[in-house]
Short mmCIF file of C-alpha atoms and ligand atoms in Angstrom, two decimals:
data_model
loop_
_atom_site.label_atom_id
_atom_site.label_comp_id
_atom_site.label_asym_id
_atom_site.label_seq_id
_atom_site.Cartn_x
_atom_site.Cartn_y
_atom_site.Cartn_z
CA MET A 1323 71.13 114.34 98.75
CA ASP A 1324 67.85 115.93 97.71
CA GLN A 1325 64.83 114.05 96.42
CA LEU A 1326 65.78 114.53 92.79
CA ASP A 1327 69.25 113.10 93.39
CA GLU A 1328 67.55 110.04 94.86
CA VAL A 1329 65.29 109.71 91.84
CA LEU A 1330 68.24 110.13 89.48
CA THR A 1331 70.48 107.57 91.17
CA CYS A 1332 71.12 104.73 88.70
CA ARG A 1333 71.53 101.43 90.49
CA LEU A 1334 73.69 99.55 88.05
CA ASP A 1335 74.14 96.42 90.07
CA LEU A 1336 70.45 95.66 90.40
CA GLY A 1337 69.89 92.38 88.63
CA ARG A 1338 73.54 91.38 88.94
CA LYS A 1339 74.19 87.72 89.36
CA VAL A 1340 73.71 86.67 92.96
CA VAL A 1341 76.92 85.40 94.53
CA GLU A 1342 76.74 81.64 94.84
CA PRO A 1343 77.73 79.60 97.87
CA CYS A 1344 81.43 78.80 97.66
CA SER A 1345 84.58 77.93 99.57
CA ILE A 1346 87.49 80.34 99.60
CA VAL A 1347 90.89 78.76 100.07
CA ILE A 1348 93.67 81.15 101.00
CA PHE A 1349 97.20 79.93 100.28
CA GLY A 1350 99.68 81.81 102.44
CA ALA A 1351 97.21 82.00 105.29
CA SER A 1352 99.89 82.81 107.88
CA GLY A 1353 101.02 85.86 105.92
CA ASP A 1354 100.51 89.52 106.52
CA LEU A 1355 98.08 90.05 103.67
CA THR A 1356 95.67 87.46 105.05
CA SER A 1357 95.45 89.00 108.51
CA ARG A 1358 95.70 92.66 107.49
CA LYS A 1359 93.56 92.73 104.37
CA LEU A 1360 91.83 89.53 103.30
CA ILE A 1361 90.16 88.44 106.52
CA PRO A 1362 89.13 92.00 107.50
CA ALA A 1363 87.66 92.42 104.01
CA LEU A 1364 85.77 89.13 104.18
CA TYR A 1365 84.54 89.95 107.68
CA HIS A 1366 83.15 93.29 106.50
CA LEU A 1367 81.49 91.69 103.52
CA PHE A 1368 79.96 89.21 105.94
CA ILE A 1369 78.56 91.80 108.32
CA GLU A 1370 77.19 93.75 105.36
CA LYS A 1371 75.53 90.51 104.16
CA ARG A 1372 77.38 90.57 100.85
CA LEU A 1373 78.96 87.12 101.19
CA PRO A 1374 77.06 84.16 99.80
CA SER A 1375 75.21 81.96 102.20
CA PRO A 1376 76.63 79.55 103.04
CA PHE A 1377 80.34 80.12 102.57
CA ARG A 1378 83.54 78.66 104.01
CA ILE A 1379 87.07 80.01 104.28
CA ILE A 1380 90.02 77.67 104.52
CA GLY A 1381 93.47 78.93 105.39
CA PHE A 1382 96.25 76.84 103.91
CA ALA A 1383 99.81 77.30 105.21
CA ARG A 1384 102.84 75.41 106.46
CA ARG A 1385 102.83 76.35 110.13
CA GLU A 1386 101.14 74.06 112.63
CA LYS A 1387 97.92 75.63 113.88
CA SER A 1388 94.53 74.52 115.00
CA ASN A 1389 91.32 76.04 113.72
CA GLU A 1390 90.99 77.70 117.08
CA SER A 1391 94.45 79.23 117.19
CA TRP A 1392 94.12 80.54 113.63
CA ARG A 1393 90.79 82.14 114.47
CA GLU A 1394 92.29 83.73 117.59
CA GLU A 1395 95.16 85.20 115.58
CA LEU A 1396 92.80 86.55 112.98
CA LYS A 1397 90.55 88.08 115.58
CA ALA A 1398 93.50 89.91 117.16
CA ALA A 1399 94.57 91.19 113.75
CA LEU A 1400 91.02 92.25 112.94
CA GLN A 1401 90.89 94.32 116.11
CA GLN A 1402 93.98 96.12 114.86
CA PHE A 1403 93.22 96.44 111.14
CA SER A 1404 89.46 96.51 110.83
CA ARG A 1405 88.12 99.70 109.27
CA SER A 1406 85.21 99.64 111.72
CA LYS A 1407 87.38 99.64 114.80
CA LYS A 1408 85.08 97.91 117.20
CA VAL A 1409 84.77 94.23 116.36
CA ASP A 1410 81.32 92.91 117.17
CA GLU A 1411 81.77 89.76 119.27
CA ALA A 1412 78.60 88.04 118.12
CA ALA A 1413 79.22 88.82 114.44
CA TRP A 1414 82.82 87.63 114.74
CA SER A 1415 81.79 84.32 116.32
CA GLU A 1416 79.25 83.74 113.60
CA PHE A 1417 81.83 84.60 110.92
CA ALA A 1418 84.66 82.63 112.55
CA ALA A 1419 82.57 79.44 112.62
CA ASN A 1420 83.13 79.34 108.85
CA LEU A 1421 86.92 79.45 109.10
CA SER A 1422 89.12 76.38 109.15
CA TYR A 1423 92.81 75.82 108.85
CA CYS A 1424 94.58 73.27 106.67
CA GLN A 1425 98.22 72.71 107.51
CA GLY A 1426 100.48 71.68 104.67
CA ASP A 1427 103.39 72.31 102.38
CA LEU A 1428 102.51 73.80 99.01
CA THR A 1429 104.55 71.16 97.23
CA ASP A 1430 103.16 68.16 99.08
CA PRO A 1431 100.34 66.23 97.38
CA ALA A 1432 99.28 64.86 100.78
CA ALA A 1433 98.40 68.40 101.87
CA TYR A 1434 96.06 68.75 98.90
CA ALA A 1435 94.50 65.42 99.83
CA ARG A 1436 93.80 66.90 103.28
CA LEU A 1437 92.32 69.97 101.64
CA THR A 1438 90.13 67.74 99.48
CA SER A 1439 88.80 65.82 102.45
CA LEU A 1440 88.14 69.06 104.31
CA LEU A 1441 86.09 70.29 101.36
CA GLU A 1442 84.32 66.96 101.02
CA GLY A 1443 83.20 67.28 104.62
CA PHE A 1444 80.98 70.24 103.69
CA ASN A 1445 77.35 69.20 103.35
CA GLU A 1446 76.22 71.80 100.87
CA PRO A 1447 77.31 70.61 97.37
CA GLN A 1448 78.13 74.14 96.17
CA LEU A 1449 80.71 74.52 98.92
CA ARG A 1450 82.52 71.54 97.41
CA ARG A 1451 82.17 72.62 93.79
CA ASN A 1452 82.53 76.41 93.75
CA LEU A 1453 86.08 77.12 94.77
CA LEU A 1454 88.00 80.37 94.93
CA PHE A 1455 91.72 79.82 95.40
CA TYR A 1456 93.51 82.93 96.59
CA LEU A 1457 97.28 82.74 96.09
CA SER A 1458 98.81 85.07 98.62
CA ILE A 1459 102.21 83.45 98.20
CA SER A 1460 105.45 84.07 96.39
CA PRO A 1461 104.89 84.28 92.61
CA SER A 1462 107.53 81.60 92.14
CA GLN A 1463 105.01 79.20 93.74
CA PHE A 1464 101.93 80.15 91.67
CA ALA A 1465 102.43 77.55 88.96
CA GLN A 1466 103.28 74.82 91.47
CA VAL A 1467 100.07 75.39 93.39
CA ALA A 1468 98.01 75.50 90.21
CA GLU A 1469 99.54 72.21 89.14
CA GLN A 1470 98.89 70.60 92.51
CA LEU A 1471 95.29 71.80 92.53
CA HIS A 1472 94.87 70.41 89.06
CA GLY A 1473 96.50 67.13 90.08
CA ALA A 1474 94.14 66.86 93.06
CA LYS A 1475 91.19 67.52 90.69
CA LEU A 1476 90.27 70.57 92.72
CA MET A 1477 90.70 72.76 89.66
CA THR A 1478 89.92 71.77 86.10
CA ARG A 1479 90.19 73.65 82.82
CA HIS A 1480 86.86 72.23 81.70
CA GLN A 1481 84.22 73.90 83.78
CA THR A 1482 81.06 71.89 84.27
CA PRO A 1483 77.72 73.65 84.66
CA GLY A 1484 76.92 74.43 88.27
CA ALA A 1485 80.56 74.43 89.38
CA TRP A 1486 83.40 76.89 89.08
CA GLN A 1487 86.98 77.22 90.22
CA ARG A 1488 88.89 80.50 90.11
CA LEU A 1489 92.45 81.42 90.88
CA VAL A 1490 93.19 84.85 92.35
CA VAL A 1491 96.85 85.82 92.11
CA GLU A 1492 98.61 88.66 93.85
CA LYS A 1493 101.25 90.84 92.28
CA PRO A 1494 104.04 90.90 91.29
CA PHE A 1495 103.06 88.97 88.20
CA GLY A 1496 106.52 88.19 86.83
CA HIS A 1497 109.50 90.51 86.97
CA ASP A 1498 109.72 91.23 83.25
CA LEU A 1499 107.87 90.40 80.05
CA ALA A 1500 109.56 87.03 79.54
CA SER A 1501 108.83 85.83 83.08
CA ALA A 1502 105.23 87.08 82.92
CA GLN A 1503 104.72 85.25 79.63
CA ALA A 1504 106.24 82.10 81.11
CA LEU A 1505 103.99 82.37 84.18
CA ASN A 1506 100.94 82.95 82.01
CA ALA A 1507 101.84 79.90 79.92
CA GLU A 1508 102.28 77.81 83.07
CA LEU A 1509 99.05 78.90 84.73
CA THR A 1510 96.98 78.44 81.61
CA ARG A 1511 98.11 74.80 81.45
CA PHE A 1512 95.96 74.20 84.53
CA ALA A 1513 93.29 76.90 84.35
CA GLN A 1514 91.68 78.83 81.55
CA GLU A 1515 92.44 82.51 81.25
CA ARG A 1516 88.89 83.33 82.34
CA GLN A 1517 89.50 81.44 85.60
CA ILE A 1518 92.54 83.60 86.45
CA TYR A 1519 92.01 86.84 88.39
CA ARG A 1520 95.19 88.92 88.57
CA ILE A 1521 94.89 91.47 91.34
CA ASP A 1522 95.90 95.10 91.22
CA HIS A 1523 94.41 96.53 94.38
CA TYR A 1524 94.29 100.04 92.86
CA LEU A 1525 91.44 98.84 90.67
CA GLY A 1526 89.42 98.14 93.80
CA LYS A 1527 89.69 101.71 95.04
CA GLU A 1528 86.49 103.72 94.78
CA THR A 1529 88.18 106.71 93.22
CA VAL A 1530 89.98 104.64 90.63
CA GLN A 1531 86.69 103.02 89.64
CA ASN A 1532 85.14 106.45 89.53
CA ILE A 1533 87.47 107.45 86.69
CA LEU A 1534 85.19 105.44 84.40
CA MET A 1535 82.01 107.05 85.76
CA PHE A 1536 83.54 110.50 85.66
CA ARG A 1537 84.65 110.15 82.06
CA PHE A 1538 81.77 108.23 80.56
CA SER A 1539 78.72 109.33 82.51
CA ASN A 1540 79.36 113.04 81.84
CA SER A 1541 79.43 114.71 78.49
CA ILE A 1542 81.19 117.92 79.42
CA PHE A 1543 84.54 116.44 80.38
CA GLU A 1544 84.88 113.83 77.69
CA GLN A 1545 84.60 116.53 75.02
CA LEU A 1546 87.80 118.03 76.40
CA TRP A 1547 89.65 114.77 76.96
CA ASN A 1548 91.95 114.87 73.95
CA ARG A 1549 94.96 116.53 72.35
CA GLN A 1550 92.92 119.53 71.19
CA SER A 1551 92.28 120.62 74.76
CA VAL A 1552 94.78 118.87 76.99
CA ASP A 1553 98.32 120.18 77.31
CA HIS A 1554 99.64 117.33 79.44
CA VAL A 1555 98.67 114.91 82.22
CA GLN A 1556 100.47 114.28 85.51
CA ILE A 1557 99.96 111.13 87.55
CA THR A 1558 101.55 111.17 91.00
CA VAL A 1559 101.42 108.33 93.52
CA SER A 1560 103.56 109.46 96.42
CA GLU A 1561 104.17 107.69 99.70
CA LYS A 1562 105.58 109.19 102.84
CA LEU A 1563 106.62 105.78 104.12
CA GLY A 1564 109.92 104.12 103.39
CA VAL A 1565 110.46 100.53 102.48
CA GLY A 1566 109.97 99.42 106.09
CA ALA A 1567 110.22 95.71 106.72
CA ARG A 1568 109.72 94.75 103.08
CA ALA A 1569 113.27 95.20 101.86
CA GLY A 1570 113.64 91.51 101.03
CA TYR A 1571 111.00 91.85 98.34
CA TYR A 1572 111.65 95.48 97.45
CA GLU A 1573 115.34 95.03 96.70
CA GLU A 1574 114.32 92.86 93.73
CA ALA A 1575 111.35 94.97 92.68
CA GLY A 1576 112.12 98.67 93.06
CA ALA A 1577 109.61 101.41 92.37
CA LEU A 1578 109.39 100.58 88.68
CA ARG A 1579 108.18 97.03 89.20
CA ASP A 1580 106.44 97.58 92.52
CA MET A 1581 104.28 100.56 91.53
CA LEU A 1582 104.70 101.82 88.00
CA GLN A 1583 104.28 98.60 86.05
CA ASN A 1584 100.95 97.97 87.74
CA HIS A 1585 99.22 100.72 89.74
CA LEU A 1586 100.34 103.77 87.74
CA LEU A 1587 99.89 102.14 84.34
CA GLN A 1588 96.43 100.94 85.37
CA VAL A 1589 95.45 104.45 86.38
CA LEU A 1590 96.92 105.74 83.12
CA ALA A 1591 94.92 103.18 81.14
CA LEU A 1592 91.64 104.25 82.77
CA VAL A 1593 92.38 107.94 82.35
CA ALA A 1594 93.39 107.69 78.70
CA MET A 1595 91.53 104.73 77.15
CA GLU A 1596 88.76 105.04 74.58
CA PRO A 1597 85.16 104.47 75.69
CA PRO A 1598 84.50 100.73 75.79
CA VAL A 1599 81.59 99.42 73.73
CA SER A 1600 79.96 97.99 76.85
CA LEU A 1601 80.61 97.59 80.55
CA GLU A 1602 81.41 93.91 80.09
CA ALA A 1603 84.79 92.87 81.47
CA GLU A 1604 86.23 92.07 78.06
CA SER A 1605 85.18 95.38 76.48
CA VAL A 1606 86.74 97.40 79.28
CA ARG A 1607 89.88 95.33 79.28
CA ASP A 1608 90.15 95.45 75.47
CA GLU A 1609 90.31 99.24 75.65
CA LYS A 1610 92.91 99.23 78.41
CA VAL A 1611 95.09 96.86 76.41
CA LYS A 1612 94.72 99.03 73.28
CA LEU A 1613 95.83 102.03 75.28
CA LEU A 1614 98.83 100.27 76.82
CA ASN A 1615 99.82 99.02 73.39
CA ALA A 1616 99.70 102.58 72.08
CA VAL A 1617 102.23 103.80 74.66
CA ARG A 1618 105.39 104.52 72.71
CA ARG A 1619 108.08 101.98 73.59
CA MET A 1620 111.50 103.39 74.44
CA GLN A 1621 114.77 102.14 73.12
CA PRO A 1622 117.20 101.54 76.01
CA THR A 1623 119.26 104.49 74.68
CA GLN A 1624 116.24 106.83 75.08
CA VAL A 1625 115.56 105.90 78.69
CA SER A 1626 117.88 108.43 80.28
CA SER A 1627 116.12 111.37 78.60
CA HIS A 1628 112.57 110.23 79.46
CA VAL A 1629 112.86 108.41 82.76
CA VAL A 1630 114.44 109.44 86.05
CA ARG A 1631 115.13 107.05 88.88
CA GLY A 1632 116.09 107.92 92.42
CA GLN A 1633 116.94 106.37 95.76
CA TYR A 1634 116.36 108.03 99.11
CA THR A 1635 119.16 109.10 101.37
CA ALA A 1636 118.71 110.04 105.02
CA GLY A 1637 116.33 112.91 105.63
CA SER A 1638 113.23 113.69 107.62
CA ILE A 1639 109.48 113.85 107.18
CA ALA A 1640 107.37 115.97 109.52
CA GLY A 1641 110.32 116.26 111.87
CA GLN A 1642 110.85 112.48 112.01
CA PRO A 1643 114.31 111.30 110.91
CA CYS A 1644 114.33 108.75 108.07
CA PRO A 1645 117.27 106.44 107.32
CA ALA A 1646 118.88 106.16 103.91
CA TYR A 1647 117.56 103.27 101.83
CA ARG A 1648 121.01 101.68 101.86
CA GLN A 1649 120.91 101.64 105.67
CA GLU A 1650 117.53 99.91 105.90
CA PRO A 1651 117.53 96.37 107.33
CA LYS A 1652 118.09 93.68 104.67
CA VAL A 1653 119.17 96.23 102.05
CA ASN A 1654 122.48 95.75 100.32
CA PRO A 1655 124.61 98.75 101.45
CA SER A 1656 125.54 99.43 97.82
CA SER A 1657 122.08 98.68 96.45
CA ASN A 1658 121.08 100.27 93.13
CA THR A 1659 117.38 99.63 93.65
CA GLU A 1660 115.27 102.67 92.82
CA THR A 1661 112.79 103.96 95.36
CA PHE A 1662 111.57 106.69 93.02
CA VAL A 1663 110.70 106.82 89.36
CA ALA A 1664 109.43 109.63 87.17
CA MET A 1665 108.79 109.26 83.47
CA ARG A 1666 107.47 111.07 80.46
CA LEU A 1667 105.58 108.95 78.05
CA LEU A 1668 103.71 109.47 74.82
CA ILE A 1669 100.65 107.70 73.53
CA ASP A 1670 100.62 107.17 69.80
CA ASN A 1671 96.94 107.24 69.02
CA TRP A 1672 94.51 109.70 67.47
CA ARG A 1673 93.29 111.12 70.77
CA TRP A 1674 96.61 111.71 72.53
CA ALA A 1675 99.27 112.19 69.85
CA GLY A 1676 101.81 114.71 71.12
CA VAL A 1677 100.35 115.04 74.65
CA PRO A 1678 102.97 114.11 77.27
CA PHE A 1679 101.94 112.03 80.26
CA TYR A 1680 104.23 112.43 83.25
CA LEU A 1681 104.11 109.67 85.86
CA ARG A 1682 105.95 109.58 89.16
CA THR A 1683 105.98 107.53 92.30
CA GLY A 1684 108.32 107.12 95.23
CA LYS A 1685 108.87 106.23 98.85
CA TYR A 1686 109.75 108.75 101.56
CA LEU A 1687 108.26 111.64 99.64
CA PRO A 1688 106.80 114.57 101.62
CA LEU A 1689 103.29 113.13 101.84
CA SER A 1690 101.13 110.19 100.82
CA ALA A 1691 98.78 111.16 98.04
CA SER A 1692 97.65 109.88 94.65
CA GLU A 1693 96.45 112.31 92.03
CA VAL A 1694 95.78 112.63 88.34
CA ARG A 1695 96.07 116.16 87.06
CA VAL A 1696 94.78 116.88 83.59
CA GLN A 1697 96.15 120.23 82.59
CA PHE A 1698 94.44 122.04 79.76
CA ARG A 1699 96.09 124.16 77.10
CA PRO A 1700 96.81 127.75 77.96
CA THR A 1701 94.56 130.44 76.54
CA PRO A 1702 95.78 132.24 73.39
CA ASN A 1703 98.36 134.88 74.12
CA VAL A 1704 95.97 137.84 73.91
CA LEU A 1705 93.92 139.73 76.48
CA PHE A 1706 94.67 138.45 79.98
CA ALA A 1707 97.29 135.94 78.90
CA ALA A 1708 99.17 138.68 77.04
CA GLN A 1709 99.23 140.77 80.19
CA CYS A 1710 99.83 138.11 82.82
CA GLY A 1711 102.23 135.90 80.88
CA PRO A 1712 102.92 132.52 82.44
CA LYS A 1713 101.38 133.67 85.73
CA LEU A 1714 97.97 133.11 84.22
CA ASP A 1715 97.40 129.57 85.41
CA ALA A 1716 96.09 127.07 82.88
CA ASN A 1717 92.86 125.27 83.75
CA ALA A 1718 93.19 121.86 85.29
CA ILE A 1719 91.07 119.00 86.56
CA THR A 1720 92.57 117.03 89.40
CA LEU A 1721 91.24 113.63 90.33
CA ARG A 1722 92.37 113.07 93.86
CA LEU A 1723 92.48 109.32 94.30
CA GLN A 1724 93.56 109.28 97.97
CA PRO A 1725 93.38 110.61 100.65
CA ASN A 1726 90.75 113.41 100.80
CA GLU A 1727 89.21 111.80 97.74
CA GLY A 1728 87.64 114.24 95.36
CA ILE A 1729 87.74 116.10 92.07
CA THR A 1730 88.80 119.70 91.63
CA LEU A 1731 88.44 122.03 88.67
CA ARG A 1732 90.76 125.01 88.67
CA PHE A 1733 89.97 128.06 86.62
CA ASN A 1734 90.69 131.79 86.93
CA GLY A 1735 88.50 134.40 88.49
CA LYS A 1736 88.56 138.10 89.25
CA ILE A 1737 89.42 138.99 92.81
CA PRO A 1738 86.53 141.23 93.93
CA GLY A 1739 87.46 144.90 94.31
CA ASN A 1740 88.29 147.96 92.35
CA SER A 1741 91.65 146.73 91.17
CA ILE A 1742 91.94 144.20 88.36
CA GLN A 1743 93.45 141.05 89.71
CA ILE A 1744 93.04 137.50 88.53
CA ARG A 1745 93.85 134.36 90.41
CA PRO A 1746 93.01 130.66 90.23
CA VAL A 1747 89.88 129.53 92.04
CA ARG A 1748 88.60 126.01 92.62
CA MET A 1749 85.37 124.08 92.24
CA HIS A 1750 85.69 121.09 94.45
CA PHE A 1751 83.78 117.87 94.85
CA SER A 1752 84.69 115.96 97.99
CA TYR A 1753 83.59 112.36 98.48
CA ASP A 1754 83.36 112.83 102.21
CA ALA A 1755 81.25 115.96 102.00
CA GLU A 1756 78.94 114.46 99.39
CA PHE A 1757 78.62 110.87 100.51
CA GLY A 1758 79.95 110.83 104.09
CA ALA A 1759 83.12 109.15 105.26
CA TYR A 1760 82.73 105.72 103.70
CA THR A 1761 85.97 104.09 102.70
CA PRO A 1762 85.58 100.40 101.99
CA GLU A 1763 88.83 98.61 101.49
CA ALA A 1764 89.80 97.83 97.90
CA TYR A 1765 90.02 94.16 98.84
CA GLU A 1766 86.34 94.01 99.78
CA ARG A 1767 85.31 94.99 96.31
CA LEU A 1768 87.87 92.78 94.61
CA LEU A 1769 86.99 89.69 96.63
CA LEU A 1770 83.33 90.22 95.98
CA GLU A 1771 83.92 90.56 92.24
CA ALA A 1772 86.04 87.42 92.15
CA ILE A 1773 83.38 85.48 94.07
CA GLY A 1774 80.75 86.83 91.68
CA GLY A 1775 82.86 85.96 88.63
CA ASP A 1776 83.24 89.48 87.26
CA ALA A 1777 86.75 90.01 85.94
CA THR A 1778 86.43 93.70 85.00
CA LEU A 1779 88.61 94.86 87.88
CA PHE A 1780 91.31 92.26 87.29
CA ILE A 1781 94.22 92.31 84.90
CA ARG A 1782 94.00 90.19 81.79
CA ARG A 1783 96.95 88.25 80.40
CA ASP A 1784 97.61 90.58 77.47
CA GLU A 1785 97.28 93.59 79.75
CA VAL A 1786 99.97 92.46 82.15
CA GLU A 1787 102.21 91.62 79.21
CA ALA A 1788 101.64 95.01 77.56
CA ALA A 1789 102.56 96.74 80.82
CA TRP A 1790 105.81 94.78 81.04
CA GLY A 1791 106.53 95.73 77.43
CA ILE A 1792 106.54 99.38 78.51
CA VAL A 1793 108.68 98.83 81.57
CA ASP A 1794 111.20 96.27 80.29
CA PRO A 1795 113.50 98.60 78.30
CA ILE A 1796 113.71 100.89 81.31
CA ALA A 1797 114.62 98.09 83.71
CA ALA A 1798 117.12 96.75 81.18
CA SER A 1799 118.82 100.10 80.82
CA TRP A 1800 119.06 100.62 84.60
CA ALA A 1801 120.40 97.13 85.21
CA GLU A 1802 123.49 98.12 83.25
CA THR A 1803 124.34 101.26 85.20
CA PRO A 1804 124.87 101.93 88.89
CA LEU A 1805 123.21 104.94 90.47
CA THR A 1806 125.00 108.25 90.02
CA PRO A 1807 125.14 110.94 92.74
CA GLN A 1808 122.42 112.97 90.94
CA GLU A 1809 120.02 110.06 91.35
CA PHE A 1810 119.79 110.27 95.13
CA TYR A 1811 117.22 112.39 96.98
CA PRO A 1812 116.91 113.15 100.66
CA ALA A 1813 113.89 111.49 102.29
CA GLY A 1814 111.13 114.07 102.57
CA THR A 1815 111.73 115.73 99.17
CA TRP A 1816 109.99 115.23 95.82
CA GLY A 1817 112.74 113.08 94.33
CA PRO A 1818 115.95 113.91 92.49
CA GLU A 1819 116.20 117.27 90.79
CA ARG A 1820 116.29 115.65 87.39
CA ALA A 1821 112.66 114.64 87.91
CA ALA A 1822 111.75 118.32 87.82
CA GLU A 1823 113.82 118.83 84.68
CA LEU A 1824 111.70 116.27 82.80
CA LEU A 1825 109.03 118.99 82.79
CA THR A 1826 110.92 122.26 83.16
CA ARG A 1827 112.82 121.67 79.94
CA GLU A 1828 109.42 121.69 78.23
CA GLY A 1829 108.21 124.79 80.04
CA ARG A 1830 106.07 122.79 82.49
CA ALA A 1831 106.28 121.97 86.17
CA TRP A 1832 105.08 119.24 88.52
CA ARG A 1833 102.17 120.28 90.67
CA ASP A 1834 102.85 118.59 93.95
CA PRO A 1835 99.83 117.17 95.76
CA GLN A 1836 98.84 119.23 98.77
CA PRO A 1837 97.85 117.76 102.15
CA GLN A 1838 94.33 119.14 101.75
CA SER A 1839 93.51 118.90 98.08
C1 LIG B 1210 101.65 97.98 96.95
C2 LIG B 1210 103.13 98.15 96.93
O1 LIG B 1210 101.22 97.30 95.80
O2 LIG B 1210 101.02 99.26 97.00
C3 LIG B 1210 103.59 98.94 98.13
O3 LIG B 1210 103.75 96.87 96.91
C4 LIG B 1210 102.84 100.24 98.25
O4 LIG B 1210 104.99 99.19 98.07
C5 LIG B 1210 101.34 100.00 98.15
O5 LIG B 1210 103.16 100.83 99.48
C6 LIG B 1210 100.59 101.32 98.07
O6 LIG B 1210 99.23 101.06 98.14
P1 LIG B 1210 98.22 102.12 98.77
O7 LIG B 1210 96.89 101.47 98.64
O8 LIG B 1210 98.67 102.35 100.17
O9 LIG B 1210 98.36 103.35 97.92
#
């Protein structure tokens, strides 16, 4: 960074509300998410002095544990999952002194009485009044916990000045529109919508947040961001891992509910929405909802021509054998759950009318990468285009969301020399090269925002419902029909062949993410 870059750096969070002392209660404290993500994130916020002072963290779960044994478990997990590998003993001890464990059943009022007395034991009044409840539990238990918290007077719908209570809920938020609406109705009996923070961890990723900066802090790109210039958009979120040990959950979810309904549609909303009138949470979320509502809904009879599902069969990735999905532990051997989905969707608004958006995601694909590729229209069929035909590559901007985070512009250039040859060249911005290897976990940002009371990076009620409205007809159509042989793909490939046909029939092709973008 040169001196001018320093001078021109806008520090937008100067003057932001200071985070207030609070207690964070994690329901599901024995679970994987707590040890792998939440505690490491809170620990890093602590060592970076971003947590309020004072703060307390209470783990609530059914298993018998002492404060000490819970802390020991968390420390072991931190050593394994911390992004700064070496855990500083002194910092950990200081952090761990704020952790306590509350044993109890989620349905048992006596457990909430114990939680209340634990909180009442804190001297600092704000630790008793400012409460962040993190529900890292099965969604079927969300409403129950909210009701119990309400019954124990730990959470009220009527916020009094100088006190707040917030509920952070993990996905999946419902399994279709009706269940999401029912869950929303239940939760809002005990908390106001503005107290509910629905997590989509993609929104905590630096590169996903940067979509807003990229689009609305530059004038050159936004001028092109419309149907006049853009031919189509591809959003790929590929994973080279299989379902692993999560089959119990995944069998019910599938790629459509696990990834597309939330992460891919959130990325789509940020890429395609109109500029918000301000950076306030409600303005940003209003625009995302407008965009999701403009996505053309499919009739169940249209699904098969716009959406392709797939399930992996045995194959290999980087020489490692991968089992078929149906052979994974806890998977029904005749399961119809999709591990891959690709879809073509249209957005019926002024900006995007007629521009196809192709989305795809899947497990056991050749590599793990998330990308948004905005492909511009081809040049008119004269001059070079007339001579090169389709070989003349159209311009494209690729937002590489992970890994090797960056942004690439592809355009054509003359190969130096006496012959006349044209080929695509790249202008590349790499986060690592520009800013150094700094990859904070999405959960750090999201926890900090929830503690600070900023809901911009969380999903609002109407947003989650709009996303289900897009996905429901697809799920309904698939529920009726078992997988056909064409819907399987060997692990380590880019999904069933029909996924390619979604584009090839329109004279387009997927651009697969490359290991080094
Ligand atoms: C989760 C899904 O929400 O996102 C997982 O439940 C998926 O199935 C994960 O693997 C992907 O997240 P990331 O951050 O690794 O891209």
